[in-house]
Amino acid sequence: MSPLQKIQSKQFDRDSLLEKVETWDAKGLKIVFTNGCFDILHPGHIDYLAKAKSLGDKLIIGVNTDASVQKLKGKNRPIQNEKARLFLLGALEFVDAVILFGEDTPAQLISQIMPHILVKGADYTIDKVVGAETVIPSGGSVVLLPYLQGFSTSGIEKKILFSSVG
């Protein structure tokens, strides 16, 4: 398989991802799920995702569609379209699957996948993590990971805007 084919093989629609999850479950593999916009991939994202992967065997990333990013972040976002964001995340060696979701939250996707571990950033509290109410009662856990200081998409965006003005 070529490197490009490997990246593309990590991009799933919902039905094919659920089939893959069944296969992984049957093998007793621990599935980790996280989600986000991942608009401008930066070292903070890489650190967070690598730590998430270290919690289990397979890492699935739910990625907001362009429409849902715009709804969450405003009319000037996303900076990179959903196809580009899926491609970049799929290029990371430790990422096993990427999938788009267009709903307001990933709650439905999480309830279908039923990950063993649900991961979000430490800026959340467990009671505010979408999907925690599904994952915890089924025997899974929610892990809050600290962010790598000094990196954020909005910070990068501001720096670019400021440098283009000044």
JSON list of N, CA and C in Angstrom, two decimals, residues 44-94:
[
{"chain": "A", "resi": 44, "resn": "GLY", "atom": "N", "xyz": [0.40, 21.35, 19.52]},
{"chain": "A", "resi": 44, "resn": "GLY", "atom": "CA", "xyz": [-0.52, 21.04, 20.61]},
{"chain": "A", "resi": 44, "resn": "GLY", "atom": "C", "xyz": [-1.46, 19.90, 20.24]},
{"chain": "A", "resi": 45, "resn": "HIS", "atom": "N", "xyz": [-1.95, 19.90, 19.01]},
{"chain": "A", "resi": 45, "resn": "HIS", "atom": "CA", "xyz": [-2.80, 18.81, 18.54]},
{"chain": "A", "resi": 45, "resn": "HIS", "atom": "C", "xyz": [-2.03, 17.49, 18.52]},
{"chain": "A", "resi": 46, "resn": "ILE", "atom": "N", "xyz": [-0.81, 17.52, 18.00]},
{"chain": "A", "resi": 46, "resn": "ILE", "atom": "CA", "xyz": [0.00, 16.30, 17.89]},
{"chain": "A", "resi": 46, "resn": "ILE", "atom": "C", "xyz": [0.25, 15.72, 19.27]},
{"chain": "A", "resi": 47, "resn": "ASP", "atom": "N", "xyz": [0.63, 16.57, 20.22]},
{"chain": "A", "resi": 47, "resn": "ASP", "atom": "CA", "xyz": [0.88, 16.13, 21.59]},
{"chain": "A", "resi": 47, "resn": "ASP", "atom": "C", "xyz": [-0.37, 15.49, 22.19]},
{"chain": "A", "resi": 48, "resn": "TYR", "atom": "N", "xyz": [-1.49, 16.17, 22.07]},
{"chain": "A", "resi": 48, "resn": "TYR", "atom": "CA", "xyz": [-2.77, 15.69, 22.60]},
{"chain": "A", "resi": 48, "resn": "TYR", "atom": "C", "xyz": [-3.17, 14.35, 21.98]},
{"chain": "A", "resi": 49, "resn": "LEU", "atom": "N", "xyz": [-3.08, 14.25, 20.67]},
{"chain": "A", "resi": 49, "resn": "LEU", "atom": "CA", "xyz": [-3.49, 13.02, 19.98]},
{"chain": "A", "resi": 49, "resn": "LEU", "atom": "C", "xyz": [-2.54, 11.86, 20.28]},
{"chain": "A", "resi": 50, "resn": "ALA", "atom": "N", "xyz": [-1.25, 12.14, 20.39]},
{"chain": "A", "resi": 50, "resn": "ALA", "atom": "CA", "xyz": [-0.28, 11.08, 20.73]},
{"chain": "A", "resi": 50, "resn": "ALA", "atom": "C", "xyz": [-0.55, 10.56, 22.14]},
{"chain": "A", "resi": 51, "resn": "LYS", "atom": "N", "xyz": [-0.86, 11.46, 23.06]},
{"chain": "A", "resi": 51, "resn": "LYS", "atom": "CA", "xyz": [-1.20, 11.04, 24.43]},
{"chain": "A", "resi": 51, "resn": "LYS", "atom": "C", "xyz": [-2.50, 10.23, 24.43]},
{"chain": "A", "resi": 52, "resn": "ALA", "atom": "N", "xyz": [-3.47, 10.65, 23.63]},
{"chain": "A", "resi": 52, "resn": "ALA", "atom": "CA", "xyz": [-4.73, 9.91, 23.54]},
{"chain": "A", "resi": 52, "resn": "ALA", "atom": "C", "xyz": [-4.47, 8.50, 23.04]},
{"chain": "A", "resi": 53, "resn": "LYS", "atom": "N", "xyz": [-3.68, 8.37, 22.00]},
{"chain": "A", "resi": 53, "resn": "LYS", "atom": "CA", "xyz": [-3.37, 7.04, 21.43]},
{"chain": "A", "resi": 53, "resn": "LYS", "atom": "C", "xyz": [-2.71, 6.14, 22.47]},
{"chain": "A", "resi": 54, "resn": "SER", "atom": "N", "xyz": [-1.85, 6.73, 23.31]},
{"chain": "A", "resi": 54, "resn": "SER", "atom": "CA", "xyz": [-1.12, 5.92, 24.30]},
{"chain": "A", "resi": 54, "resn": "SER", "atom": "C", "xyz": [-2.04, 5.29, 25.34]},
{"chain": "A", "resi": 55, "resn": "LEU", "atom": "N", "xyz": [-3.29, 5.72, 25.38]},
{"chain": "A", "resi": 55, "resn": "LEU", "atom": "CA", "xyz": [-4.25, 5.18, 26.35]},
{"chain": "A", "resi": 55, "resn": "LEU", "atom": "C", "xyz": [-4.90, 3.87, 25.88]},
{"chain": "A", "resi": 56, "resn": "GLY", "atom": "N", "xyz": [-4.72, 3.53, 24.61]},
{"chain": "A", "resi": 56, "resn": "GLY", "atom": "CA", "xyz": [-5.37, 2.33, 24.09]},
{"chain": "A", "resi": 56, "resn": "GLY", "atom": "C", "xyz": [-4.66, 1.79, 22.86]},
{"chain": "A", "resi": 57, "resn": "ASP", "atom": "N", "xyz": [-5.37, 0.94, 22.13]},
{"chain": "A", "resi": 57, "resn": "ASP", "atom": "CA", "xyz": [-4.80, 0.30, 20.94]},
{"chain": "A", "resi": 57, "resn": "ASP", "atom": "C", "xyz": [-5.15, 1.00, 19.64]},
{"chain": "A", "resi": 58, "resn": "LYS", "atom": "N", "xyz": [-6.35, 1.54, 19.55]},
{"chain": "A", "resi": 58, "resn": "LYS", "atom": "CA", "xyz": [-6.83, 2.18, 18.32]},
{"chain": "A", "resi": 58, "resn": "LYS", "atom": "C", "xyz": [-7.38, 3.56, 18.65]},
{"chain": "A", "resi": 59, "resn": "LEU", "atom": "N", "xyz": [-6.95, 4.55, 17.86]},
{"chain": "A", "resi": 59, "resn": "LEU", "atom": "CA", "xyz": [-7.41, 5.92, 18.05]},
{"chain": "A", "resi": 59, "resn": "LEU", "atom": "C", "xyz": [-8.31, 6.33, 16.89]},
{"chain": "A", "resi": 60, "resn": "ILE", "atom": "N", "xyz": [-9.54, 6.71, 17.24]},
{"chain": "A", "resi": 60, "resn": "ILE", "atom": "CA", "xyz": [-10.52, 7.22, 16.27]},
{"chain": "A", "resi": 60, "resn": "ILE", "atom": "C", "xyz": [-10.72, 8.70, 16.56]},
{"chain": "A", "resi": 61, "resn": "ILE", "atom": "N", "xyz": [-10.67, 9.51, 15.50]},
{"chain": "A", "resi": 61, "resn": "ILE", "atom": "CA", "xyz": [-10.90, 10.95, 15.65]},
{"chain": "A", "resi": 61, "resn": "ILE", "atom": "C", "xyz": [-12.16, 11.34, 14.88]},
{"chain": "A", "resi": 62, "resn": "GLY", "atom": "N", "xyz": [-13.12, 11.91, 15.59]},
{"chain": "A", "resi": 62, "resn": "GLY", "atom": "CA", "xyz": [-14.30, 12.50, 14.98]},
{"chain": "A", "resi": 62, "resn": "GLY", "atom": "C", "xyz": [-13.96, 13.94, 14.61]},
{"chain": "A", "resi": 63, "resn": "VAL", "atom": "N", "xyz": [-14.16, 14.30, 13.35]},
{"chain": "A", "resi": 63, "resn": "VAL", "atom": "CA", "xyz": [-13.79, 15.62, 12.85]},
{"chain": "A", "resi": 63, "resn": "VAL", "atom": "C", "xyz": [-15.04, 16.38, 12.41]},
{"chain": "A", "resi": 64, "resn": "ASN", "atom": "N", "xyz": [-15.20, 17.58, 12.94]},
{"chain": "A", "resi": 64, "resn": "ASN", "atom": "CA", "xyz": [-16.35, 18.41, 12.57]},
{"chain": "A", "resi": 64, "resn": "ASN", "atom": "C", "xyz": [-16.33, 18.72, 11.07]},
{"chain": "A", "resi": 65, "resn": "THR", "atom": "N", "xyz": [-17.50, 18.63, 10.44]},
{"chain": "A", "resi": 65, "resn": "THR", "atom": "CA", "xyz": [-17.64, 19.03, 9.04]},
{"chain": "A", "resi": 65, "resn": "THR", "atom": "C", "xyz": [-17.41, 20.54, 8.93]},
{"chain": "A", "resi": 66, "resn": "ASP", "atom": "N", "xyz": [-17.21, 21.01, 7.71]},
{"chain": "A", "resi": 66, "resn": "ASP", "atom": "CA", "xyz": [-17.04, 22.45, 7.48]},
{"chain": "A", "resi": 66, "resn": "ASP", "atom": "C", "xyz": [-18.22, 23.24, 8.03]},
{"chain": "A", "resi": 67, "resn": "ALA", "atom": "N", "xyz": [-19.43, 22.76, 7.76]},
{"chain": "A", "resi": 67, "resn": "ALA", "atom": "CA", "xyz": [-20.64, 23.46, 8.23]},
{"chain": "A", "resi": 67, "resn": "ALA", "atom": "C", "xyz": [-20.68, 23.54, 9.75]},
{"chain": "A", "resi": 68, "resn": "SER", "atom": "N", "xyz": [-20.31, 22.46, 10.43]},
{"chain": "A", "resi": 68, "resn": "SER", "atom": "CA", "xyz": [-20.36, 22.49, 11.90]},
{"chain": "A", "resi": 68, "resn": "SER", "atom": "C", "xyz": [-19.24, 23.35, 12.48]},
{"chain": "A", "resi": 69, "resn": "VAL", "atom": "N", "xyz": [-18.08, 23.40, 11.83]},
{"chain": "A", "resi": 69, "resn": "VAL", "atom": "CA", "xyz": [-17.00, 24.29, 12.29]},
{"chain": "A", "resi": 69, "resn": "VAL", "atom": "C", "xyz": [-17.45, 25.74, 12.17]},
{"chain": "A", "resi": 70, "resn": "GLN", "atom": "N", "xyz": [-18.06, 26.07, 11.05]},
{"chain": "A", "resi": 70, "resn": "GLN", "atom": "CA", "xyz": [-18.53, 27.44, 10.84]},
{"chain": "A", "resi": 70, "resn": "GLN", "atom": "C", "xyz": [-19.57, 27.83, 11.90]},
{"chain": "A", "resi": 71, "resn": "LYS", "atom": "N", "xyz": [-20.44, 26.90, 12.22]},
{"chain": "A", "resi": 71, "resn": "LYS", "atom": "CA", "xyz": [-21.46, 27.13, 13.24]},
{"chain": "A", "resi": 71, "resn": "LYS", "atom": "C", "xyz": [-20.82, 27.36, 14.62]},
{"chain": "A", "resi": 72, "resn": "LEU", "atom": "N", "xyz": [-19.77, 26.59, 14.91]},
{"chain": "A", "resi": 72, "resn": "LEU", "atom": "CA", "xyz": [-19.09, 26.70, 16.21]},
{"chain": "A", "resi": 72, "resn": "LEU", "atom": "C", "xyz": [-18.14, 27.89, 16.29]},
{"chain": "A", "resi": 73, "resn": "LYS", "atom": "N", "xyz": [-17.40, 28.14, 15.21]},
{"chain": "A", "resi": 73, "resn": "LYS", "atom": "CA", "xyz": [-16.27, 29.08, 15.27]},
{"chain": "A", "resi": 73, "resn": "LYS", "atom": "C", "xyz": [-16.50, 30.40, 14.53]},
{"chain": "A", "resi": 74, "resn": "GLY", "atom": "N", "xyz": [-17.52, 30.46, 13.69]},
{"chain": "A", "resi": 74, "resn": "GLY", "atom": "CA", "xyz": [-17.79, 31.71, 12.97]},
{"chain": "A", "resi": 74, "resn": "GLY", "atom": "C", "xyz": [-17.60, 31.59, 11.47]},
{"chain": "A", "resi": 75, "resn": "LYS", "atom": "N", "xyz": [-18.03, 32.62, 10.76]},
{"chain": "A", "resi": 75, "resn": "LYS", "atom": "CA", "xyz": [-18.10, 32.56, 9.30]},
{"chain": "A", "resi": 75, "resn": "LYS", "atom": "C", "xyz": [-16.75, 32.47, 8.60]},
{"chain": "A", "resi": 76, "resn": "ASN", "atom": "N", "xyz": [-15.66, 32.86, 9.26]},
{"chain": "A", "resi": 76, "resn": "ASN", "atom": "CA", "xyz": [-14.34, 32.80, 8.63]},
{"chain": "A", "resi": 76, "resn": "ASN", "atom": "C", "xyz": [-13.64, 31.46, 8.84]},
{"chain": "A", "resi": 77, "resn": "ARG", "atom": "N", "xyz": [-14.32, 30.52, 9.44]},
{"chain": "A", "resi": 77, "resn": "ARG", "atom": "CA", "xyz": [-13.73, 29.22, 9.70]},
{"chain": "A", "resi": 77, "resn": "ARG", "atom": "C", "xyz": [-14.60, 28.16, 9.04]},
{"chain": "A", "resi": 78, "resn": "PRO", "atom": "N", "xyz": [-14.09, 27.02, 8.69]},
{"chain": "A", "resi": 78, "resn": "PRO", "atom": "CA", "xyz": [-12.70, 26.62, 8.92]},
{"chain": "A", "resi": 78, "resn": "PRO", "atom": "C", "xyz": [-11.75, 27.28, 7.92]},
{"chain": "A", "resi": 79, "resn": "ILE", "atom": "N", "xyz": [-10.50, 27.32, 8.28]},
{"chain": "A", "resi": 79, "resn": "ILE", "atom": "CA", "xyz": [-9.46, 27.82, 7.38]},
{"chain": "A", "resi": 79, "resn": "ILE", "atom": "C", "xyz": [-9.14, 26.73, 6.36]},
{"chain": "A", "resi": 80, "resn": "GLN", "atom": "N", "xyz": [-9.06, 25.49, 6.83]},
{"chain": "A", "resi": 80, "resn": "GLN", "atom": "CA", "xyz": [-8.83, 24.35, 5.93]},
{"chain": "A", "resi": 80, "resn": "GLN", "atom": "C", "xyz": [-10.12, 23.55, 5.83]},
{"chain": "A", "resi": 81, "resn": "ASN", "atom": "N", "xyz": [-10.46, 23.11, 4.63]},
{"chain": "A", "resi": 81, "resn": "ASN", "atom": "CA", "xyz": [-11.71, 22.37, 4.47]},
{"chain": "A", "resi": 81, "resn": "ASN", "atom": "C", "xyz": [-11.63, 20.97, 5.09]},
{"chain": "A", "resi": 82, "resn": "GLU", "atom": "N", "xyz": [-12.77, 20.35, 5.22]},
{"chain": "A", "resi": 82, "resn": "GLU", "atom": "CA", "xyz": [-12.85, 19.05, 5.90]},
{"chain": "A", "resi": 82, "resn": "GLU", "atom": "C", "xyz": [-12.00, 17.98, 5.23]},
{"chain": "A", "resi": 83, "resn": "LYS", "atom": "N", "xyz": [-11.90, 18.03, 3.92]},
{"chain": "A", "resi": 83, "resn": "LYS", "atom": "CA", "xyz": [-11.09, 17.06, 3.20]},
{"chain": "A", "resi": 83, "resn": "LYS", "atom": "C", "xyz": [-9.62, 17.19, 3.60]},
{"chain": "A", "resi": 84, "resn": "ALA", "atom": "N", "xyz": [-9.13, 18.42, 3.67]},
{"chain": "A", "resi": 84, "resn": "ALA", "atom": "CA", "xyz": [-7.74, 18.67, 4.06]},
{"chain": "A", "resi": 84, "resn": "ALA", "atom": "C", "xyz": [-7.49, 18.25, 5.50]},
{"chain": "A", "resi": 85, "resn": "ARG", "atom": "N", "xyz": [-8.45, 18.55, 6.39]},
{"chain": "A", "resi": 85, "resn": "ARG", "atom": "CA", "xyz": [-8.27, 18.20, 7.80]},
{"chain": "A", "resi": 85, "resn": "ARG", "atom": "C", "xyz": [-8.25, 16.69, 8.00]},
{"chain": "A", "resi": 86, "resn": "LEU", "atom": "N", "xyz": [-9.12, 15.96, 7.30]},
{"chain": "A", "resi": 86, "resn": "LEU", "atom": "CA", "xyz": [-9.10, 14.49, 7.37]},
{"chain": "A", "resi": 86, "resn": "LEU", "atom": "C", "xyz": [-7.77, 13.94, 6.85]},
{"chain": "A", "resi": 87, "resn": "PHE", "atom": "N", "xyz": [-7.29, 14.51, 5.75]},
{"chain": "A", "resi": 87, "resn": "PHE", "atom": "CA", "xyz": [-6.04, 14.07, 5.14]},
{"chain": "A", "resi": 87, "resn": "PHE", "atom": "C", "xyz": [-4.87, 14.24, 6.10]},
{"chain": "A", "resi": 88, "resn": "LEU", "atom": "N", "xyz": [-4.76, 15.42, 6.72]},
{"chain": "A", "resi": 88, "resn": "LEU", "atom": "CA", "xyz": [-3.66, 15.70, 7.64]},
{"chain": "A", "resi": 88, "resn": "LEU", "atom": "C", "xyz": [-3.70, 14.77, 8.85]},
{"chain": "A", "resi": 89, "resn": "LEU", "atom": "N", "xyz": [-4.87, 14.59, 9.44]},
{"chain": "A", "resi": 89, "resn": "LEU", "atom": "CA", "xyz": [-4.99, 13.71, 10.60]},
{"chain": "A", "resi": 89, "resn": "LEU", "atom": "C", "xyz": [-4.69, 12.26, 10.23]},
{"chain": "A", "resi": 90, "resn": "GLY", "atom": "N", "xyz": [-5.15, 11.83, 9.06]},
{"chain": "A", "resi": 90, "resn": "GLY", "atom": "CA", "xyz": [-4.89, 10.48, 8.59]},
{"chain": "A", "resi": 90, "resn": "GLY", "atom": "C", "xyz": [-3.42, 10.22, 8.31]},
{"chain": "A", "resi": 91, "resn": "ALA", "atom": "N", "xyz": [-2.66, 11.28, 8.06]},
{"chain": "A", "resi": 91, "resn": "ALA", "atom": "CA", "xyz": [-1.23, 11.14, 7.80]},
{"chain": "A", "resi": 91, "resn": "ALA", "atom": "C", "xyz": [-0.43, 10.84, 9.07]},
{"chain": "A", "resi": 92, "resn": "LEU", "atom": "N", "xyz": [-1.04, 11.07, 10.22]},
{"chain": "A", "resi": 92, "resn": "LEU", "atom": "CA", "xyz": [-0.34, 10.79, 11.48]},
{"chain": "A", "resi": 92, "resn": "LEU", "atom": "C", "xyz": [-0.29, 9.28, 11.70]},
{"chain": "A", "resi": 93, "resn": "GLU", "atom": "N", "xyz": [0.90, 8.76, 11.90]},
{"chain": "A", "resi": 93, "resn": "GLU", "atom": "CA", "xyz": [1.12, 7.31, 12.02]},
{"chain": "A", "resi": 93, "resn": "GLU", "atom": "C", "xyz": [0.26, 6.69, 13.12]},
{"chain": "A", "resi": 94, "resn": "PHE", "atom": "N", "xyz": [0.09, 7.39, 14.23]},
{"chain": "A", "resi": 94, "resn": "PHE", "atom": "CA", "xyz": [-0.60, 6.81, 15.39]},
{"chain": "A", "resi": 94, "resn": "PHE", "atom": "C", "xyz": [-2.12, 6.93, 15.33]}
]
